[in-house]
Coordinates of C-alpha atoms and ligand atoms in Angstrom, one line a residue:
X1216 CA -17.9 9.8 -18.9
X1217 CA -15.4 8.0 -21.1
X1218 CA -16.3 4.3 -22.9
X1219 CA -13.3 2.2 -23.6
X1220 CA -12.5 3.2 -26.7
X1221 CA -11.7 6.7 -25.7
X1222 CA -9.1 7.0 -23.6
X1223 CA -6.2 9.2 -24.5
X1224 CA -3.0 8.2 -24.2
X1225 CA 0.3 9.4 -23.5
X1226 CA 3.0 7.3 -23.6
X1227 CA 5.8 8.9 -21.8
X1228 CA 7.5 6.3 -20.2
X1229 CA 7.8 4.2 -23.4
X1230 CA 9.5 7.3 -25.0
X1231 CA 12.3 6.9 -23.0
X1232 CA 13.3 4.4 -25.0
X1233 CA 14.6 0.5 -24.8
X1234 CA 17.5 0.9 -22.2
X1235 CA 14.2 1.4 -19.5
X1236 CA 12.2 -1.0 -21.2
X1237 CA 10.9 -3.5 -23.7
X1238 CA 8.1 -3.8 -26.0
X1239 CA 6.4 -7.5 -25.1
X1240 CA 2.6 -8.1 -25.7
X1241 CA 0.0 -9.6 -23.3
X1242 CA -0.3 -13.0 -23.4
X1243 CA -4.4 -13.9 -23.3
X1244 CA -6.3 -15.4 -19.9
X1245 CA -8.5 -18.3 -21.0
X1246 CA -12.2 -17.8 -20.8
X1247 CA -11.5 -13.6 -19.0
X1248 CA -14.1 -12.8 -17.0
X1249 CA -14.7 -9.8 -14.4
X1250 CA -14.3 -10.8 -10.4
X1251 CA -14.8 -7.0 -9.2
X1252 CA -14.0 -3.7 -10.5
X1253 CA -13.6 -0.7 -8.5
X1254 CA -15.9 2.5 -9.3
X1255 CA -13.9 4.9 -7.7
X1256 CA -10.9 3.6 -9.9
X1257 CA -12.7 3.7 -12.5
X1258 CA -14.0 7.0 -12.2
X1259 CA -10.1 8.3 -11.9
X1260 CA -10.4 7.5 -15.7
X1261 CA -13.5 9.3 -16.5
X1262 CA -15.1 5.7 -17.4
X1263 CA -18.4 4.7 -16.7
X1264 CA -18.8 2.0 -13.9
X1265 CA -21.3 -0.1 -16.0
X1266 CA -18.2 -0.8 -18.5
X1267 CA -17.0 -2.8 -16.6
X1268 CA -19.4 -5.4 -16.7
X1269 CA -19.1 -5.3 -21.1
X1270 CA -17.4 -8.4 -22.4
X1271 CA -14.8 -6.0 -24.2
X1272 CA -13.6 -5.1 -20.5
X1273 CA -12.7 -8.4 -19.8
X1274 CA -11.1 -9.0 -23.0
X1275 CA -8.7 -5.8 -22.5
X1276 CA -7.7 -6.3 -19.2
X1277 CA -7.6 -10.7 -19.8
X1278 CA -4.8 -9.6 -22.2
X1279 CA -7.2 -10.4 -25.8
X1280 CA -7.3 -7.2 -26.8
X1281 CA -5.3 -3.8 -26.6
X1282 CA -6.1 -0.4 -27.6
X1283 CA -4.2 0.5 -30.9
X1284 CA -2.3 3.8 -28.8
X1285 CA -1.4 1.7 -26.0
X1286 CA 2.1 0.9 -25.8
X1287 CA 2.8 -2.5 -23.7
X1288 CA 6.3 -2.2 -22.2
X1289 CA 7.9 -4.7 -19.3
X1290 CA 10.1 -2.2 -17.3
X1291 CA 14.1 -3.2 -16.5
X1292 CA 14.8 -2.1 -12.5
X1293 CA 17.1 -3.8 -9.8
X1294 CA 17.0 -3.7 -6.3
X1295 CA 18.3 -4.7 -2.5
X1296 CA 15.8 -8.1 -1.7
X1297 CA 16.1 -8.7 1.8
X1298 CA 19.0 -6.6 2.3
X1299 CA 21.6 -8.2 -0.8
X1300 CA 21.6 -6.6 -4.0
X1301 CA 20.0 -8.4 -7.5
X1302 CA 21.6 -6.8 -9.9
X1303 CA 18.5 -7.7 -12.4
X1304 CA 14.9 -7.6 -12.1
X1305 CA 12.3 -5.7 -14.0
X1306 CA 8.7 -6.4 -14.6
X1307 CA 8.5 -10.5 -14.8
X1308 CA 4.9 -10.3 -15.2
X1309 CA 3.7 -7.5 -15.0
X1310 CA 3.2 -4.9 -18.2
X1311 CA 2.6 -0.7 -18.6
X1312 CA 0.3 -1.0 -21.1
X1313 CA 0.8 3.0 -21.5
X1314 CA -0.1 6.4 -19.9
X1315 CA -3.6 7.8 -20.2
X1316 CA -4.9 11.4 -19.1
X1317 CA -8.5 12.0 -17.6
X1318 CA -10.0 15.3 -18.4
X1319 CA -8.9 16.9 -15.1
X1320 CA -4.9 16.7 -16.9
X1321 CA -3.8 13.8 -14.0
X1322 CA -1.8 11.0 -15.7
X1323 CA -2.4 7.3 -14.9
X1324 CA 0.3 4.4 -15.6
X1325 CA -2.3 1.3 -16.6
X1326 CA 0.0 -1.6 -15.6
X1327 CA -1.5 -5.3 -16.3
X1328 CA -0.5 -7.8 -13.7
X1329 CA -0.3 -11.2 -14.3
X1330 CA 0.3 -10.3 -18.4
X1331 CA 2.8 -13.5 -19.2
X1332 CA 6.4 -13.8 -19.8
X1333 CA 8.8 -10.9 -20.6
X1334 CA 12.6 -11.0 -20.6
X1335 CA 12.7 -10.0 -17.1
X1336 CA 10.7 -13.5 -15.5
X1337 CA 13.8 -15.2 -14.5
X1338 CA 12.4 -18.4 -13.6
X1339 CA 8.7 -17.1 -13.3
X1340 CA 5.6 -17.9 -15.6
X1341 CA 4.5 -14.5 -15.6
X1342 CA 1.1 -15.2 -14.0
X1343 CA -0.6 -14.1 -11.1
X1344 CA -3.1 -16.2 -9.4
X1345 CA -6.8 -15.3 -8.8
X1346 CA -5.8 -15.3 -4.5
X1347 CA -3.3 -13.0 -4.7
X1348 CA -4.9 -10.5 -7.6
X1349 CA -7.9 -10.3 -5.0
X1350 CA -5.6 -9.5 -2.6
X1351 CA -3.7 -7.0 -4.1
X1352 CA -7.5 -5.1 -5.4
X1353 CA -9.0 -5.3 -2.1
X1354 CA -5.6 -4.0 -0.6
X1355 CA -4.8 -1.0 -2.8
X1356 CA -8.6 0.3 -2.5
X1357 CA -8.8 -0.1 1.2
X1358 CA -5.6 1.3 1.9
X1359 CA -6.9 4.2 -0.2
X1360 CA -10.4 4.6 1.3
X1361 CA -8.0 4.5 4.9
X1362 CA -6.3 7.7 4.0
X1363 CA -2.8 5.9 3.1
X1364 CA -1.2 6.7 -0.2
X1365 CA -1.2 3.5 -2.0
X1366 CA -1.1 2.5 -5.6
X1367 CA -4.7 1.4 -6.8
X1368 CA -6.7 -1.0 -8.7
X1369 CA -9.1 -1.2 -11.9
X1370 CA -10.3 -4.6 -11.6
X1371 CA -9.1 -8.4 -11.1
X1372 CA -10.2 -10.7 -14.5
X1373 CA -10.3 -14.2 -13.4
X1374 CA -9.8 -17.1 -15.8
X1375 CA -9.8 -20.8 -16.7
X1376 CA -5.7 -20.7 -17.1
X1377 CA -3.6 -23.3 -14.7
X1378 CA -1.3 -21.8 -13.3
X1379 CA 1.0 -24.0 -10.7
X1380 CA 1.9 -22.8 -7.5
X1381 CA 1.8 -25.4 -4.0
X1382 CA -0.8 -26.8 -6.1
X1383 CA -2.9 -26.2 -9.7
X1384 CA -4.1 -22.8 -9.2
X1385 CA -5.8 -20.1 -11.7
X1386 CA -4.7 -17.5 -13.6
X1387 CA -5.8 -13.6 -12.9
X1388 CA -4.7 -10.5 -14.0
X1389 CA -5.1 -7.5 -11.7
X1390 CA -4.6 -3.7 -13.6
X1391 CA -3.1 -1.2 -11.2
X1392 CA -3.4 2.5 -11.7
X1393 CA 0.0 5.2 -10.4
X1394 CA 1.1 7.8 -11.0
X1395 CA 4.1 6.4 -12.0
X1396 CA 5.6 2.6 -11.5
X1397 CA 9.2 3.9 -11.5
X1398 CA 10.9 2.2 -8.1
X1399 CA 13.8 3.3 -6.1
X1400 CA 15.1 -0.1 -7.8
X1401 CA 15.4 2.1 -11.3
X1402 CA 17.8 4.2 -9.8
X1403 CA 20.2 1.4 -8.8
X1404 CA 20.1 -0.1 -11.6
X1405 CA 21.3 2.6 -14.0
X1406 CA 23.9 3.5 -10.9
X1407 CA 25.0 -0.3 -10.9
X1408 CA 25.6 -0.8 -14.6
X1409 CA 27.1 2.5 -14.6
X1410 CA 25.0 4.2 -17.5
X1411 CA 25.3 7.6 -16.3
X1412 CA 23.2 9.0 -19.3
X1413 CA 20.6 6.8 -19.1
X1414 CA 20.5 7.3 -14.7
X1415 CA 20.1 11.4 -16.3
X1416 CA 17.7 10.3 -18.4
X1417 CA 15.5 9.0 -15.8
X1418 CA 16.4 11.0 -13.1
X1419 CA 14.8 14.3 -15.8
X1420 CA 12.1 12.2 -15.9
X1421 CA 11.2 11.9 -12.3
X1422 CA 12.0 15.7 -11.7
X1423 CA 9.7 17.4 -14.6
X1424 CA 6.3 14.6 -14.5
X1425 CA 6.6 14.2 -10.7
X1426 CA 8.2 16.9 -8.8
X1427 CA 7.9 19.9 -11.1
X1428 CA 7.9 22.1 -8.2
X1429 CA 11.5 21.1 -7.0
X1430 CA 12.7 22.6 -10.0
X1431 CA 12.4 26.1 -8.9
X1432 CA 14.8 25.1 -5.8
X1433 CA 18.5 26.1 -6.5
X1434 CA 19.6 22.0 -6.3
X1435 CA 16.5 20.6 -8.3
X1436 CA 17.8 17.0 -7.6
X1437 CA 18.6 17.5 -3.4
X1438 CA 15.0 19.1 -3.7
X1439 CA 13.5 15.8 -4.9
X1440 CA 14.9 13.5 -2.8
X1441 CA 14.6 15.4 0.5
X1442 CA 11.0 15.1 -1.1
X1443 CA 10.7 11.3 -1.3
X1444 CA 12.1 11.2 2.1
X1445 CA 9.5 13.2 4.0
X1446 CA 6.4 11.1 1.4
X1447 CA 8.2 7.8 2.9
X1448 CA 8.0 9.3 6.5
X1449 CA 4.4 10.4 5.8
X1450 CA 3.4 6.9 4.2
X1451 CA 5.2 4.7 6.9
X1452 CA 3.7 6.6 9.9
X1453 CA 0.2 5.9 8.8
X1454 CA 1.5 2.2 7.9
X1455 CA 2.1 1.7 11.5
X1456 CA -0.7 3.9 13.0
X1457 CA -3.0 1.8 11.3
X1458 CA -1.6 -1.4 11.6
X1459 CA -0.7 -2.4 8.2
X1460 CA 2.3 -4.9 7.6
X1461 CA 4.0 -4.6 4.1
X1462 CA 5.9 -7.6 4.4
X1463 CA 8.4 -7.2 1.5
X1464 CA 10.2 -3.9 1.5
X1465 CA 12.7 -4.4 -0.6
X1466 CA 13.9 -1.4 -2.6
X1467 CA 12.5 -3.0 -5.9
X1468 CA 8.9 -2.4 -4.5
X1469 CA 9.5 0.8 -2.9
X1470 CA 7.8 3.6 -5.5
X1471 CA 9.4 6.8 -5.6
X1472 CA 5.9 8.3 -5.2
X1473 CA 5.8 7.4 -1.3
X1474 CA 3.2 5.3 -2.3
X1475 CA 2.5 2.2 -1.2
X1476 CA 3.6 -0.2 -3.3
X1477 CA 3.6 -4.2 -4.7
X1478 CA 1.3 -6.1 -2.7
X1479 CA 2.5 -9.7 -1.5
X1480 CA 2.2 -11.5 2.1
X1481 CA 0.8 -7.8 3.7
X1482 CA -1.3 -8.2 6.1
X1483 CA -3.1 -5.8 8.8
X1484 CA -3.0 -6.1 12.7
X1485 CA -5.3 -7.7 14.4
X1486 CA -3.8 -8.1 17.9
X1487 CA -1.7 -5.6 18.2
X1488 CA 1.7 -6.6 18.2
X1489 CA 4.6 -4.7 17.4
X1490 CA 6.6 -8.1 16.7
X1491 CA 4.3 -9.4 13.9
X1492 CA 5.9 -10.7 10.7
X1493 CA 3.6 -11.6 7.7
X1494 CA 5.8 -12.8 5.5
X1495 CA 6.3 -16.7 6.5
X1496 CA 9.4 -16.5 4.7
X1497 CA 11.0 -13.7 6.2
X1498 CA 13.0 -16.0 8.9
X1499 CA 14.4 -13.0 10.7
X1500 CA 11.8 -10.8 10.7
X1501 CA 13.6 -8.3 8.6
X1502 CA 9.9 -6.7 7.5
X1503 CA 8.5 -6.8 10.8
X1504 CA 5.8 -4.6 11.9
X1505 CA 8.3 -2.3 14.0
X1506 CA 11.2 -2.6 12.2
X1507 CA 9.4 -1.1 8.7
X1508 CA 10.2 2.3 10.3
X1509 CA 14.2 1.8 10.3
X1510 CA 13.9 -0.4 7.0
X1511 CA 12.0 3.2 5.0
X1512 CA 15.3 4.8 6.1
X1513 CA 17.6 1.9 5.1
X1514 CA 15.6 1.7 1.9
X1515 CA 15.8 5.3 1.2
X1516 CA 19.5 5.1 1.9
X1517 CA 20.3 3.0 -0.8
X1518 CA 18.0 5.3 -3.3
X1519 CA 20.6 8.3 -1.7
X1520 CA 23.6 5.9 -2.4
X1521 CA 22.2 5.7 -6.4
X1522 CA 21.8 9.7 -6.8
X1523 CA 25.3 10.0 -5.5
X1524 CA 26.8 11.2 -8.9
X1525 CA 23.7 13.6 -9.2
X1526 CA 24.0 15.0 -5.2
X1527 CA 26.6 15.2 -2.6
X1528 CA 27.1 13.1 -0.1
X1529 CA 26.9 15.6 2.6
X1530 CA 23.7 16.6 1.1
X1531 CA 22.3 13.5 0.7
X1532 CA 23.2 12.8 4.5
X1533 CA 21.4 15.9 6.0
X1534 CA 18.0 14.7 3.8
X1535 CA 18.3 11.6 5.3
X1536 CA 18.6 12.8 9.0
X1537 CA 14.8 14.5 8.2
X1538 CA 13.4 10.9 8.1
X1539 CA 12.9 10.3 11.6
X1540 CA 12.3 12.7 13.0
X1541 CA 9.5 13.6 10.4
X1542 CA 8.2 10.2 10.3
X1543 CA 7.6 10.7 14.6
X1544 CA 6.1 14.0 13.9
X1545 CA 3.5 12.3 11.5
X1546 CA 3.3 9.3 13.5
X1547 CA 2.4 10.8 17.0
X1548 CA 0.1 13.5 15.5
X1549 CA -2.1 10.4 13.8
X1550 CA -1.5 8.3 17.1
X1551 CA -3.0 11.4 19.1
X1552 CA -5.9 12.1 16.5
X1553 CA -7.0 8.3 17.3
X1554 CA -7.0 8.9 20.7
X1555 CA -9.5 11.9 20.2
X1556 CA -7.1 14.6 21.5
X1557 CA -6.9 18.2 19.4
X1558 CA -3.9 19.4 21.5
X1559 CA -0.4 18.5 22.2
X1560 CA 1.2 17.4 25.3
X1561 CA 5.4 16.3 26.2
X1562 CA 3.9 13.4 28.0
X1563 CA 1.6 12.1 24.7
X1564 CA 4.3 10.0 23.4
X1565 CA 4.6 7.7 26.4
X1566 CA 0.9 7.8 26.6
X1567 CA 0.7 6.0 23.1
X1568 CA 3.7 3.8 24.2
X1569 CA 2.4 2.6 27.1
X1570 CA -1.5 1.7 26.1
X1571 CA 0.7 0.0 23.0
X1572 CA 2.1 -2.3 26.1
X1573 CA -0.4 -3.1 27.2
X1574 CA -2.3 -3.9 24.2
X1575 CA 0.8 -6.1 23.0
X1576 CA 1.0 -7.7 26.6
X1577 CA -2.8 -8.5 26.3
X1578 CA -3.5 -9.3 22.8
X1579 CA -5.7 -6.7 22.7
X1580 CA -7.7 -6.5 18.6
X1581 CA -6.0 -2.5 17.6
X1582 CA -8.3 -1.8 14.9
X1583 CA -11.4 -2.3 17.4
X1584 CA -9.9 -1.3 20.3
X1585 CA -9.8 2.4 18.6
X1586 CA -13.1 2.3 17.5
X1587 CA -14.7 1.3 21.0
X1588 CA -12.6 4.4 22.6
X1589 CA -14.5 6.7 20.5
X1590 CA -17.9 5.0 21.2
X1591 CA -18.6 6.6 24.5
X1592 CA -17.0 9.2 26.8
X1593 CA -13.7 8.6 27.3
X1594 CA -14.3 7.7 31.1
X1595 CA -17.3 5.2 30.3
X1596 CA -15.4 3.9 27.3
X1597 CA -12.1 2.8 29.4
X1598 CA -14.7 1.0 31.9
X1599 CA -15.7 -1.2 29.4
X1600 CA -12.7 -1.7 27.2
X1601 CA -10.9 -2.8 30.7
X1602 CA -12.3 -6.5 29.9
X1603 CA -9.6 -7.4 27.3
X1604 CA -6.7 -6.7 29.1
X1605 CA -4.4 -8.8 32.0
X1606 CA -2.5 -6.7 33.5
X1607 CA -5.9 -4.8 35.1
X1608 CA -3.6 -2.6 37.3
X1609 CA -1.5 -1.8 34.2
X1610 CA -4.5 -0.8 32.3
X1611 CA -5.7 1.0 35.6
X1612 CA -3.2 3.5 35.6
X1613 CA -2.8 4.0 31.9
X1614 CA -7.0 5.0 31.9
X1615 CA -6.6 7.4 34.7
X1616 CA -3.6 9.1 32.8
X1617 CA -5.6 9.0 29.3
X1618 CA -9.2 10.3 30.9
X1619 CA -7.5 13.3 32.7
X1620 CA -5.2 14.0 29.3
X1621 CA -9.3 13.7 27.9
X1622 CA -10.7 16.1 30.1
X1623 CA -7.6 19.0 29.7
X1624 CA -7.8 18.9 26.3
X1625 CA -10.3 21.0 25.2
X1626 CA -13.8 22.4 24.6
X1627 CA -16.3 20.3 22.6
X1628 CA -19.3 18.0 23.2
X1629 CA -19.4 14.0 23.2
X1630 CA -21.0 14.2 19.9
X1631 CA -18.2 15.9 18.6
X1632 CA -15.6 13.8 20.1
X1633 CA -17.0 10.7 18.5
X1634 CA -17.8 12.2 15.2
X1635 CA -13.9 13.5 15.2
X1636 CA -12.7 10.0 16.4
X1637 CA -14.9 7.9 14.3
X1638 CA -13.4 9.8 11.4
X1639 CA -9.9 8.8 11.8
X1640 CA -10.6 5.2 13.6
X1641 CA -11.9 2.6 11.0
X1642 CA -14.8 -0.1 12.3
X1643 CA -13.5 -2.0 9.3
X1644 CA -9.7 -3.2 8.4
X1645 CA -8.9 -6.0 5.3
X1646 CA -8.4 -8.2 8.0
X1647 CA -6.2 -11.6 6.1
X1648 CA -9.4 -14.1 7.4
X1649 CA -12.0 -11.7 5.6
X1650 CA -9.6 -11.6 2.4
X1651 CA -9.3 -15.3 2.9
X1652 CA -13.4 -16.2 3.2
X1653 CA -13.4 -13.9 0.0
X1654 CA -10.8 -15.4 -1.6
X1655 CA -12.1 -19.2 -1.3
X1656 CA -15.8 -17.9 -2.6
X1657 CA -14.5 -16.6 -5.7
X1658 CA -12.3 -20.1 -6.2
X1659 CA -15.1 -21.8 -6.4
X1660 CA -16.5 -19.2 -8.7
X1661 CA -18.9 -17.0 -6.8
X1662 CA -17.4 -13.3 -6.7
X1663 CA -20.4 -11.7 -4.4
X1664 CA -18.3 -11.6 -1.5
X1665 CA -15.1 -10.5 -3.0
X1666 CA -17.2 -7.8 -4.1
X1667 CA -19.4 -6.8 -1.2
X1668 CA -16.0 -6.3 0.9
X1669 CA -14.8 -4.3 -1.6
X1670 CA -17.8 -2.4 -1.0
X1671 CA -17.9 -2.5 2.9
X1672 CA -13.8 -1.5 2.9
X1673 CA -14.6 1.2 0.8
X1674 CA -15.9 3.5 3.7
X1675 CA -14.1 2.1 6.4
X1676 CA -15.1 4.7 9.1
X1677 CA -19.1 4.6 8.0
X1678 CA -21.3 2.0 10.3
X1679 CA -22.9 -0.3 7.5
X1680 CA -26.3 -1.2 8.0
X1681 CA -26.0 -5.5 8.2
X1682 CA -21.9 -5.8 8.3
X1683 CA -21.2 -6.4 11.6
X1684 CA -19.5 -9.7 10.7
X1685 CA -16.7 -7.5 9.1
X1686 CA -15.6 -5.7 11.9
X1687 CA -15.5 -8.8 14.0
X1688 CA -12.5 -10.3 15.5
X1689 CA -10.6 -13.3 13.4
X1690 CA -12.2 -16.3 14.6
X1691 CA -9.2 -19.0 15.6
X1692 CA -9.0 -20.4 12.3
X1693 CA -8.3 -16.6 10.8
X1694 CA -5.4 -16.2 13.7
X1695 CA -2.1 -15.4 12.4
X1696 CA -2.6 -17.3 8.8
X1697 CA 0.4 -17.7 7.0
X1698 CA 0.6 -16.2 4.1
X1699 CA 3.3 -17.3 1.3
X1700 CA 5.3 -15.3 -1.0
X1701 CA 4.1 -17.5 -3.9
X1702 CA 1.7 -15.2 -5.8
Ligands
AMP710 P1 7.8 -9.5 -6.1 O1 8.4 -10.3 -5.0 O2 6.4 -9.9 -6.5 O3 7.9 -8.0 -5.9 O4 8.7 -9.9 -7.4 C1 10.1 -9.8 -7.4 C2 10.5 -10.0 -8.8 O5 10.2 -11.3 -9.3 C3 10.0 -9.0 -9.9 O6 10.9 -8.8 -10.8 C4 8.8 -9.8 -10.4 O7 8.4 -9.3 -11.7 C5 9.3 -11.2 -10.5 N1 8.3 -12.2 -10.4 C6 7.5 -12.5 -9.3 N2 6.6 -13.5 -9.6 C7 6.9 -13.8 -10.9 C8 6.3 -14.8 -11.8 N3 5.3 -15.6 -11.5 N4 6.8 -14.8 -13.1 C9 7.8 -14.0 -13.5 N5 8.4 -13.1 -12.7 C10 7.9 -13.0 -11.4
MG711 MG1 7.8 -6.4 -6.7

């Protein structure tokens, strides 16, 4: 165990120099105080959990004090927003405080959200408020603790700061932990200002700290992207097996990690429906639920249009085509795993189509729905799960196909079969109403149940002893809230 004072740093990205980024210092939370840390984050950097609680931590990650190694950068990037490229943006409040090690040799970007102005705000503040640093925490961890690559988070500091948004607000800063926070949006914007050593520059960079492996390939470069391609298919099929909505896929937020990435309006299912768009101002539903699949390959065809003068077309074309057809792959393997099935079958893909039907035609809750299938054998468990849908006859047929599918697909017990589909089918989801009960606690200054969800969505697949409200339906006011961009 590490205290504060001892991590060790490695600043790699800051040695690249000042065409990727500039040296601006955090700019100080009033009155920094601790509204949750997460001990598994923490533990990623060998720290002790009880640090967190010190009045030091507070004053680090408020933006008071920084560790004399630590090199604060704001990163330059652009990116395709809602389809339409900005040639400009870059980290407008948000700052790499510097690369630290852990004593297992992994490397972790500390980036301070919510750290004040830089040259890259535009017409920001460079604050983040308290609502959507708590949602961005809870988010990263949960999607985590869900099996979904996802960038994650140290802790949220709240403070006394105003910050305006609809209305007064406060300020927060939230530190999130990667690998790296290089976006496809760094590789358009060397492409577009046409600095071809720089775009080398950071291209190196990529290959040798995050895909050492596809050096040993005869094209290094093809070996990387065809690389990000199959992480995007991987990270995008368990986005939609599991419900989760990004909302704002624009290249800018898209990591080259396959990670997910920038937190805004997300939200998770609760009703299934394959039409949902979180964003309120996404007017055309470009980030809806269903269409994130095609968007990952549109988003990973503009990365392939910046690494043009680095791969050929051709090339880059055939790396593409794996997208799909991986992303499927991944997709209907989770989507059979949830339905408790060990074996594969032509017809499993219209199984999964059809109960999605009839869970979209019913407004039937996904996350639960899963769970209850797994409670009981399969035949017992249709019988009562019948209930919540309309079209009985539909529902009918479709639990006749899926018990029979059940009972050829293999050898093992019924405590088996729930163990293996309790493991893969969460009880609880960050639904946006629990985020949102959270969120107006801690407002008003009491963090308890920002914290204890942290905690419950931590082990999402465990029973909790005394949390059954969080695996409960949204009541009506929790239906479908909107959720604004403004963060
Ligand atoms: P986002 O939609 O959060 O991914 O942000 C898009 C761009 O706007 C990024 O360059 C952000 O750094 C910048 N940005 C968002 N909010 C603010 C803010 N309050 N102040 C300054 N820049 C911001
Ligand atoms: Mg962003």
């Amino acid at each position: 165990m590490k205290a504060l004072d001892e991590l060790t740093f490695d600043n790699r990205f800051a040695r690249l120099g000042d065409a990727f980024s500039t040296h601006v210092l955090p700019e100080p939370l009033d009155a920094p105080r601790l509204v949750v840390a997460s001990d598994a984050a923490m533990a990623l950097l060998d720290l002790d959990p009880a640090v967190a609680e010190t009045p030091v931590f507070a004053e680090l990650f408020g933006g008071h004090k920084l560790w004399a190694e630590a090199e604060p950068r704001a990163m330059v990037y652009s990116g395709h927003q809602f389809g339409g490229y900005t040639p400009q943006l870059g980290d407008g409040r948000g700052l790499l405080l510097g690369e630290v090690y852990n004593q297992a040799g992994e490397h972790w970007d500390l980036h301070l959200k919510g750290a004040g102005m830089t040259p890259y705000s535009r017409m920001g503040d460079g604050r983040a408020v308290l609502r959507s640093s708590i949602r961005e925490f809870l988010a990263s961890e949960a999607l985590h603790a869900l099996g979904i690559p996802s960038s994650r988070a140290l802790c949220v500091i709240g403070s006394d700061t105003p910050v305006w948004r609809e209305k007064q607000e406060r300020g927060a800063m939230v530190l999130r932990l990667a690998h790296s926070h290089i976006r496809f949006g760094h590789f358009e914007y060397f492409y577009y200002t046409k600095k071809p050593e720089q775009q080398a520059q950071l291209a190196e960079h990529v290959l040798n700290l995050h895909y050492p492996e596809c050096r040993e390939q005869p094209e290094p470069y093809l070996a990387m992207f065809r690389e990000i391609v199959e992480r995007n298919a991987e990270m995008i099929a368990k986005w939609q097996a599991y419900g989760f909505c990004h909302g704002v896929m624009n290249t800018d937020n898209m990591s080259i990690l396959g990670i997910t990435f920038d937190f805004g309006p997300f939200a998770f299912l609760d009703d299934f429906d394959a039409h949902f768009i979180c964003n309120h101002s996404d007017h055309e539903g470009r980030y809806s639920f269903s269409n994130q699949v095609p968007i990952g390959q549109w988003n990973l065809s503009a990365l392939a249009q910046a690494l043009t003068p680095f791969i050929s077309v051709d090339a880059l074309k055939e790396a593409l085509g794996l997208y799909l057809p991986l992303y499927q792959a991944h997709y209907l393997d989770l989507m059979r795993r949830r339905l408790g099935l060990t074996t594969a079958e032509d017809d499993d893909q219209a199984l999964v189509e059809r109960l999605l039907k009839l869970m979209q035609n019913s407004g039937v809750d996904y996350t639960l729905f899963f769970r209850r299938l797994g409670d009981e054998p399969a035949a017992l468990a249709v019988t009562r799960l019948r209930d919540d849908f309309v079209d009985l006859a539909g529902f009918d047929a479709w639990a006749e196909r899926y018990t029979a599918r059940v009972a050829r697909d293999g050898e093992y017990t019924e405590e088996q079969r729930r163990a293996r589909m309790h493991a893969v089918n969460p009880l609880y989801i960050l639904r946006n109403y629990l985020a949102q009960n959270a969120i107006t606690a801690a407002e008003s200054g009491d963090y308890s149940e920002v914290r204890r969800l942290h905690e419950v969505l931590s082990k999402p697949f465990e029973e909790q002893a005394g949390m059954e409200q969080y695996a409960q339906r949204p009541p009506d006011w929790g239906k479908h809230l909107e959720i604004s961009c403004s963060s």
